[in-house]
Amino acid sequence: MPSLRLFFLFTLLAAIVLAAPAPAKKRNLNKRSFKVPRSLNPAHPRGLNGMDAMRKVYSKYGWGFIAAEKNKKPGAKATPEQPKINAGNSTGNGTGTVAANPEQNAALFLSPVNIGGQTLNLDFDSGSSDLWVFSTQLPKNAIGQHAAFDPQKSNTFKLMQGSQFSISYGDGSGAAGLVGTETVDIGGVSVTNQAVEIATAVSQSFVQDTNTDGLVGLAFSKLNTVNNGQQKTPQKTFFDNVMPNLDQPVFTADLAADGSGTYEFGRIDNTKFTGQMAWIPVNASSGFWQFDSAKFAVDGKVQNNPTASKAIADTGTSLLLVDQGVAEAYYSKVQGAQNNAQVGGFIYPCSAKLPDMAVAIGADYMAVIPGSQITFAQVDQANTTCFGGVQGNGGAGLQIYGDTMFKAQIVAFNGGNQSLGFAPKKGIQ
């Protein structure tokens, strides 16, 4: 009996440890949390576009965008001083905000980031781990309308001799260049000696995307692509560097139905969700916020997915990409739905009644996306055909849970104990 009681005691303690992130150690900082709002651009002539969203995620993971029903396999993806963290422009309540400027492409939600006193619009992406930017080292025709970082105009930039980075995707797109350390400020919280990757070459697809001046990677640092020419020398992400000085070692994703919303670092707003947050450990060894997702439900009817791929939480993806069989099972319950190769995914009459969708997060928690939250965009100008926010991964071997999930669930990324928290948002039905 004593051994049984001891077992239950250890089990209870383990659940408590995983249940919520502990506050970080204090270092006499005035600010230990900050928000990054996302703004939707209502003036964009086309607005959200399903094919664009599918092409972006397929390119990002090197799958090659042909059509969702094609079973394409994914291709392979391709030490500075100790960082110091400072807080500036503090407000009385210990929080800061960085505004997101509306951009031409409504499918992208970018925020200004101050790098060495220069402001660039960067995309926050939990599916990668590089902080790379357009730079004045690029040809003028490649810079185009982008804001480009100029190392010559910074007194704090230090080149990391011999270091370089190279990011490539399966469709041939990518970026490469030099690496240095610089002061990076987001929402009034700055990291000195943050590794910043200075692009000296970018693919044409990035040149044409005039909205993105670069990326802030929020996955685990082991995915960082910096190398010394002979071997990888991964650098810490901004989140890893700033995390010890946050009130809690977390950031949360909270998006509205139209894609606007807020990323918050250092704090979990308990007023935004109902019930208790469910915490699930992630496989950080993959470099992604990765977990098992072997069940799904359509209108509350739970089904097993015996050949389930691993899943990741990715703020840089607009859709919820599930295994192809799961997507087919869902849309079999939607009258008039079809997987349309020309459009690039599952479409259906906008008048169709959509059932609720749920996917397993770990072994027990089912994250529900109400049918009212499934539609991603209209396909035609008459608004008669709609593109689903749930799509298939074409047999690629990875499920990617993006904005469609974050619109229905509050998701907390806990770097302290490498776990994810999920809870249904208030007012979503």
XYZ file of C-alpha atoms in Angstrom:
429
model
C 0.000 0.000 0.000
C 2.740 2.569 0.797
C 4.278 2.013 -2.641
C 0.882 2.547 -4.303
C 0.338 5.776 -2.372
C 3.820 6.922 -3.350
C 3.013 6.226 -7.006
C -0.146 8.344 -6.855
C 1.763 11.112 -5.078
C 4.386 11.256 -7.829
C 1.660 11.176 -10.491
C -0.149 14.091 -8.838
C 3.050 16.096 -8.513
C 3.885 15.510 -12.179
C 0.448 16.722 -13.246
C 0.811 19.858 -11.137
C 4.240 20.608 -12.610
C 2.871 20.336 -16.160
C -0.395 22.091 -15.365
C 0.847 25.663 -15.613
C 4.081 27.521 -16.332
C 5.979 28.787 -13.316
C 7.029 32.433 -13.151
C 10.542 33.119 -14.398
C 13.280 34.363 -12.106
C 13.216 38.118 -11.639
C 16.105 40.313 -12.786
C 14.866 43.715 -11.682
C 13.210 44.430 -15.022
C 10.326 46.848 -15.346
C 8.632 44.842 -18.081
C 8.102 41.137 -18.256
C 5.292 40.709 -20.755
C 4.312 42.220 -24.073
C 1.714 41.858 -26.813
C 1.989 41.662 -30.587
C -1.391 42.461 -32.205
C -2.230 41.249 -35.711
C -4.276 43.545 -37.963
C -6.362 42.605 -40.990
C -6.196 44.802 -44.070
C -9.813 45.364 -45.223
C -8.664 47.323 -48.292
C -6.963 44.404 -50.004
C -8.755 43.870 -53.350
C -8.695 40.080 -53.079
C -8.516 39.410 -49.357
C -7.829 35.940 -47.987
C -7.081 33.411 -50.731
C -7.200 29.659 -50.250
C -4.771 28.689 -53.012
C -2.228 31.239 -51.774
C -2.488 29.812 -48.247
C -2.037 26.227 -49.506
C 0.883 27.169 -51.734
C 2.598 28.952 -48.849
C 2.447 26.039 -46.423
C 3.387 23.437 -49.046
C 6.379 25.561 -50.059
C 7.370 26.201 -46.449
C 7.686 22.495 -45.681
C 9.137 21.584 -49.080
C 6.235 19.429 -50.173
C 5.831 20.863 -53.661
C 2.412 22.383 -54.317
C 0.532 20.470 -57.008
C -2.828 19.517 -55.572
C -3.955 18.332 -52.183
C -5.033 14.914 -53.431
C -1.572 14.083 -54.815
C 0.423 11.992 -52.359
C 3.608 14.049 -52.415
C 6.280 13.221 -49.869
C 8.172 16.017 -48.117
C 11.749 16.798 -49.137
C 14.590 17.553 -46.754
C 14.948 20.990 -45.289
C 17.700 22.513 -45.188
C 28.697 31.406 -30.493
C 28.107 35.012 -29.973
C 28.386 36.796 -26.634
C 25.864 35.859 -23.972
C 22.647 37.745 -24.852
C 21.501 40.418 -22.438
C 17.866 41.400 -22.083
C 16.673 44.914 -21.354
C 13.231 46.396 -20.957
C 12.466 49.858 -22.234
C 9.455 52.107 -22.745
C 7.732 50.400 -19.849
C 4.179 51.068 -18.914
C 2.823 51.175 -15.413
C 1.274 47.710 -15.570
C 4.464 46.025 -16.765
C 3.255 45.269 -20.296
C 4.093 46.632 -23.734
C 2.464 46.551 -27.125
C 3.850 46.537 -30.662
C 1.308 47.477 -33.326
C 0.812 45.464 -36.497
C 0.472 47.501 -39.662
C -2.034 46.315 -42.269
C -0.288 44.975 -45.358
C -1.316 44.488 -48.991
C -1.732 40.736 -48.615
C -4.494 40.074 -46.099
C -3.269 36.518 -45.613
C -0.143 37.850 -43.878
C -0.185 39.608 -40.529
C 3.100 41.350 -39.873
C 4.454 43.437 -37.014
C 7.250 45.991 -36.784
C 10.461 44.796 -35.171
C 13.284 47.189 -34.289
C 16.690 45.821 -35.262
C 19.631 48.064 -34.481
C 17.380 51.129 -34.537
C 15.855 50.185 -37.913
C 12.252 49.021 -38.268
C 11.289 46.059 -40.453
C 7.974 44.213 -40.819
C 8.526 40.595 -39.790
C 6.299 37.531 -39.613
C 6.076 35.645 -36.275
C 6.454 31.945 -37.020
C 6.414 29.073 -34.507
C 7.218 26.665 -37.360
C 10.812 27.851 -37.847
C 13.742 29.130 -35.787
C 15.600 31.717 -37.866
C 15.466 35.488 -37.445
C 16.419 36.599 -40.965
C 15.885 39.895 -42.741
C 16.231 41.576 -46.105
C 19.425 43.616 -46.141
C 21.217 46.268 -48.163
C 23.657 43.516 -49.152
C 21.021 42.376 -51.664
C 20.848 43.762 -55.218
C 18.495 46.746 -55.513
C 16.107 44.847 -57.784
C 15.822 42.116 -55.133
C 15.127 44.633 -52.354
C 12.391 46.312 -54.385
C 9.710 47.647 -52.028
C 11.077 45.814 -48.987
C 12.565 47.550 -45.973
C 16.183 46.352 -45.809
C 18.484 46.293 -42.790
C 21.678 48.294 -43.306
C 24.514 47.071 -41.041
C 26.503 50.208 -41.882
C 23.922 52.376 -40.134
C 24.128 50.484 -36.848
C 26.669 51.018 -34.076
C 25.719 47.746 -32.385
C 25.898 45.247 -35.267
C 28.757 42.728 -34.998
C 29.525 40.305 -37.793
C 29.965 36.685 -36.710
C 33.088 35.861 -38.702
C 32.759 32.652 -40.718
C 29.073 32.169 -39.936
C 26.369 31.933 -42.562
C 22.796 30.764 -42.967
C 20.881 29.069 -45.732
C 17.178 28.271 -45.740
C 15.819 26.271 -48.663
C 12.452 24.757 -49.445
C 11.448 21.842 -51.627
C 10.137 24.133 -54.372
C 13.536 25.840 -54.734
C 12.666 29.011 -52.783
C 14.902 30.202 -49.975
C 17.298 32.757 -48.555
C 20.968 32.778 -47.605
C 23.574 35.152 -46.304
C 25.714 36.345 -43.418
C 25.109 36.298 -39.660
C 25.752 38.905 -37.003
C 24.605 39.927 -33.556
C 22.402 42.945 -32.995
C 20.011 44.564 -30.537
C 16.458 43.422 -31.339
C 13.481 45.164 -29.746
C 9.913 43.877 -29.811
C 7.243 45.684 -27.809
C 9.828 47.570 -25.781
C 11.667 44.426 -24.673
C 15.118 44.153 -26.232
C 17.753 41.463 -26.564
C 21.348 42.502 -27.163
C 23.691 40.136 -28.984
C 20.708 38.481 -30.668
C 21.737 36.462 -33.726
C 20.301 38.158 -36.838
C 20.680 36.605 -40.275
C 21.402 39.121 -43.045
C 20.157 37.954 -46.435
C 22.553 38.428 -49.337
C 20.477 36.211 -51.639
C 16.737 35.515 -51.750
C 14.594 33.537 -54.159
C 12.230 35.265 -56.557
C 9.198 34.200 -54.517
C 10.441 36.251 -51.555
C 11.244 39.187 -53.834
C 7.676 39.182 -55.133
C 6.197 38.963 -51.622
C 6.591 42.667 -50.875
C 4.936 42.320 -47.465
C 7.557 40.238 -45.688
C 10.879 41.859 -44.771
C 11.911 38.722 -42.914
C 10.938 36.297 -40.200
C 11.016 35.865 -36.410
C 11.249 32.126 -35.775
C 9.610 30.849 -32.577
C 10.232 27.095 -32.832
C 12.998 25.461 -30.774
C 16.487 26.774 -31.405
C 17.839 23.468 -32.719
C 16.045 24.173 -36.037
C 18.114 27.330 -36.558
C 20.121 27.017 -39.791
C 23.266 29.009 -38.900
C 26.493 27.155 -39.723
C 30.233 27.864 -39.885
C 30.721 26.396 -43.347
C 31.485 22.928 -42.031
C 28.804 22.138 -39.467
C 25.627 23.579 -37.979
C 26.047 26.080 -35.148
C 22.404 26.816 -34.232
C 21.756 30.176 -32.565
C 19.130 30.919 -29.934
C 15.793 32.363 -31.002
C 14.528 35.682 -29.675
C 12.016 33.783 -27.503
C 14.697 31.546 -26.008
C 16.781 34.601 -25.169
C 14.001 36.684 -23.649
C 12.132 33.810 -21.955
C 14.051 33.791 -18.616
C 13.034 37.410 -18.049
C 9.327 37.049 -18.722
C 6.778 36.736 -15.927
C 6.021 33.297 -17.347
C 8.143 31.467 -19.970
C 5.290 31.406 -22.492
C 3.726 33.061 -25.481
C 0.084 32.637 -26.507
C -1.781 32.801 -29.804
C -5.296 34.265 -29.756
C -6.820 35.007 -33.155
C -10.254 36.335 -34.116
C -12.434 34.867 -36.868
C -11.104 37.376 -39.419
C -7.477 36.528 -38.632
C -6.734 39.557 -36.505
C -5.791 39.003 -32.890
C -2.875 38.997 -30.485
C 0.294 37.145 -29.616
C 1.177 37.722 -25.979
C 4.574 36.953 -24.463
C 5.103 36.307 -20.758
C 1.474 35.987 -19.679
C -1.610 33.802 -20.107
C -4.863 35.772 -20.022
C -7.275 33.467 -18.194
C -10.229 35.694 -19.084
C -9.985 34.641 -22.743
C -10.974 30.987 -22.333
C -13.398 28.726 -20.495
C -12.481 26.036 -17.990
C -8.941 24.912 -17.267
C -6.188 24.885 -19.853
C -5.109 21.376 -20.881
C -1.322 20.946 -20.965
C 0.343 18.490 -23.334
C 4.098 17.769 -23.473
C 5.723 18.286 -26.864
C 8.539 16.458 -28.611
C 11.056 19.297 -28.596
C 13.742 17.004 -30.040
C 12.049 17.463 -33.417
C 12.694 21.207 -33.204
C 8.968 21.832 -33.685
C 6.138 22.212 -31.170
C 5.247 18.610 -32.029
C 2.746 16.214 -30.461
C 0.585 13.176 -31.191
C -2.828 13.629 -32.789
C -4.255 10.185 -33.495
C -7.983 10.903 -33.146
C -10.479 13.272 -34.698
C -14.188 13.939 -34.451
C -16.849 15.145 -36.866
C -19.952 16.536 -35.166
C -18.841 14.980 -31.896
C -18.328 11.452 -33.243
C -14.778 10.456 -32.319
C -12.813 8.320 -34.775
C -9.334 6.832 -34.607
C -6.714 7.715 -37.190
C -4.623 4.503 -37.144
C -1.928 5.870 -39.488
C -1.832 9.340 -37.918
C 1.072 11.645 -38.687
C 2.655 13.717 -35.947
C 1.207 17.228 -35.585
C 2.809 20.611 -34.953
C 1.411 23.970 -33.828
C 2.463 26.610 -36.376
C 1.559 30.309 -36.159
C 3.053 30.798 -39.620
C 0.383 28.671 -41.334
C -3.099 30.002 -42.091
C -4.895 26.650 -42.282
C -5.409 23.419 -40.330
C -3.745 20.696 -42.391
C -4.743 17.204 -41.286
C -3.954 13.799 -42.752
C -5.643 13.410 -46.127
C -8.014 10.687 -44.910
C -9.166 12.908 -42.033
C -9.949 15.776 -44.410
C -11.860 13.429 -46.686
C -13.839 12.052 -43.751
C -14.776 15.585 -42.675
C -15.868 16.861 -46.079
C -17.844 13.681 -46.772
C -20.302 15.184 -44.269
C -20.522 18.516 -46.133
C -23.090 18.587 -48.881
C -21.614 19.636 -52.218
C -17.987 19.530 -51.009
C -15.232 18.489 -53.411
C -11.447 18.400 -53.513
C -10.812 20.755 -56.435
C -7.318 20.550 -57.970
C -7.766 23.814 -59.864
C -8.564 25.758 -56.680
C -6.024 23.805 -54.647
C -8.117 22.153 -51.944
C -11.539 21.335 -50.530
C -14.332 23.708 -51.543
C -18.081 23.686 -50.926
C -21.185 25.854 -51.379
C -21.027 28.793 -48.981
C -24.621 27.970 -48.030
C -23.641 24.491 -46.782
C -24.008 23.686 -43.093
C -20.597 22.694 -41.756
C -20.268 20.205 -38.900
C -17.924 20.811 -35.971
C -14.397 19.448 -36.329
C -12.153 18.280 -33.501
C -8.606 16.935 -33.449
C -6.788 15.219 -30.605
C -4.008 17.097 -28.828
C -2.017 14.360 -27.154
C -3.907 11.368 -25.823
C -6.983 12.925 -24.236
C -7.749 16.557 -25.149
C -9.992 17.150 -28.174
C -9.610 20.661 -29.608
C -12.934 21.645 -31.168
C -13.259 23.985 -34.146
C -16.946 24.874 -34.541
C -18.404 24.521 -38.023
C -19.073 28.261 -38.008
C -15.279 28.825 -37.811
C -14.192 26.447 -40.583
C -14.557 28.630 -43.698
C -11.296 30.330 -44.659
C -12.246 32.383 -47.717
C -14.671 32.811 -50.610
C -13.530 31.380 -53.940
C -15.654 33.396 -56.360
C -16.775 37.007 -56.461
C -20.386 35.968 -56.103
C -19.562 34.371 -52.725
C -21.285 31.138 -53.688
C -18.255 28.820 -53.261
C -16.057 28.725 -50.158
C -12.580 27.367 -49.381
C -12.214 25.383 -46.159
C -9.847 26.271 -43.359
C -9.409 22.512 -42.820
C -7.405 20.919 -45.646
C -5.510 17.704 -46.337
C -1.733 17.322 -46.235
C -1.646 15.225 -49.424
C 0.010 12.323 -47.607
C 3.013 14.449 -46.639
C 3.448 12.805 -43.235
C 2.939 15.844 -41.001
C -0.213 17.529 -39.683
C 0.102 21.311 -39.323
C -2.278 23.129 -36.992
C -2.284 26.812 -37.878
C -4.574 29.822 -37.680
C -7.788 27.806 -38.058
C -6.939 26.251 -34.697
C -5.890 29.536 -33.056
C -9.213 31.158 -34.000
C -11.141 28.610 -31.917
C -8.643 27.718 -29.184
C -6.321 29.761 -26.994
C -2.935 28.093 -27.433
C -0.028 28.660 -25.034
C 3.547 27.753 -26.007
C 5.415 26.950 -22.790
C 9.175 27.020 -23.256
C 9.730 26.439 -19.547
C 8.672 22.798 -19.527
C 8.275 22.309 -23.304
C 4.541 21.873 -23.426
C 1.478 23.298 -25.155
C -1.674 24.518 -23.427
C -5.083 24.412 -25.131
C -8.445 25.798 -24.047
C -11.655 26.738 -25.921
C -12.075 30.465 -26.404
C -14.961 32.267 -24.772
C -17.842 33.120 -27.076
C -16.889 30.613 -29.803
C -19.727 28.364 -30.905
